[in-house]
């Protein structure tokens, strides 16, 4: 055993050396192989009667009709066109080239290649140090603090349009959240709690509702069952509020249930127009449970205060939650930008600003907009109504399209209410991308934009929504190559069909020019080497 273990490092070292030598040799193999092929062709020219073979081949090609060449180039164009269509579909679906992915994954290791260092450059930290590329699993998904009610809002959309606004991945995350929130504080799981845990996992809404009624039959004071009915069965906000109030009276001392129910009751009051009552409930909830900041209740409070146009109170909330270099959400960034834009937007004019320059207040507003756009570059197109909105998902990805949809869905009205704010945003938001270094090797105010947002957003947002992608990916080389090949061969097929004689002359001239270096090389070899040497080689 010891001998074997001791020999392993040596064998591994030899393997590594051999692999590195092979990797180094691949650089020169192509040139050596090409030279050997030329020498072999010249040596075997007479024994294999290659001259006669070329003559007969040229005679055969001369007998072919133009229809053959039309069919040949047309078939090549068709095949390259099919490859182009597949490559384009694969790029649109997965964001990469299939041929490139296969080459990198399977062929590069065989050739001894290594991963390109350019990928790590995209994910360098602000101080220039390389950071590992974040995978999809590392893109943390957050509960949407302003998520809608399934029965009263999401289902109504489905009834009207026939489309499902929520993805299975999003609903599965919600089921996991509910199982975590509503497990209960008892050491042992009660029978009704076991039923509710199963209910949250059900894919069919009606099955979830039936399980909730089953839990109520077991225990009339099963608050989690009333929460499910308020979320799923209630078809109006008023009915949902009634069920939540019922759940609140029997929730007991379960903190998770209390926080969830009180928050949803505050959201019900906000949706029913009782804004001041909703603000009071949110403030009381934040004072009662100050350690639950990760639930982002302050974002609900900010939206309600904006509806009241209590901008001083909004500024006070921002002062508490926007005191670090990395804001927690798009709501924080864009609300801060809205307040600063509101102070100058009513009198802002691009023409006047270009003549006299920006004032200090205007400069602060523009910088706030640039800061917000750098944090989430997807939001402006929704606020400026350059992209259609959909219902927000139940979970969002920070700095992703899902967060942009959720923010714009609730805050577009507040930007419209501030006179000139959208005009200022329209004039200045694209200037952000001139500040951010390209290709995003470093951020300007934040860390580089993560590369996993597109994949996660496609899981969170419905298929009928066109996911916003930033930065825009350049078309892979193989898509451009197959597009050029398809177009070139199609053009050759058309020209050969229309002008067969002219294309025949062109083809002969092309091939004669192509093989001219080979003839020149053969003549030089004959003049350089003695004839007896070649005679001995042919005998061998």
XYZ file of N, CA and C in Angstrom, residues 102 157 218 254 351 491 534:
21
model
N -20.302 22.772 -27.263
C -19.746 21.432 -27.450
C -18.230 21.501 -27.609
N -56.738 37.422 -13.458
C -56.002 37.602 -14.712
C -56.103 36.348 -15.580
N -60.403 19.378 11.395
C -59.648 18.772 12.489
C -59.505 19.729 13.666
N -47.683 32.559 17.683
C -46.806 32.164 16.575
C -46.347 33.435 15.844
N -32.927 71.536 -23.480
C -32.305 72.609 -24.252
C -31.656 73.640 -23.326
N -26.096 32.469 -52.878
C -25.750 33.378 -53.970
C -25.057 32.627 -55.100
N 15.126 11.705 -55.428
C 13.698 11.394 -55.600
C 13.517 10.000 -56.205
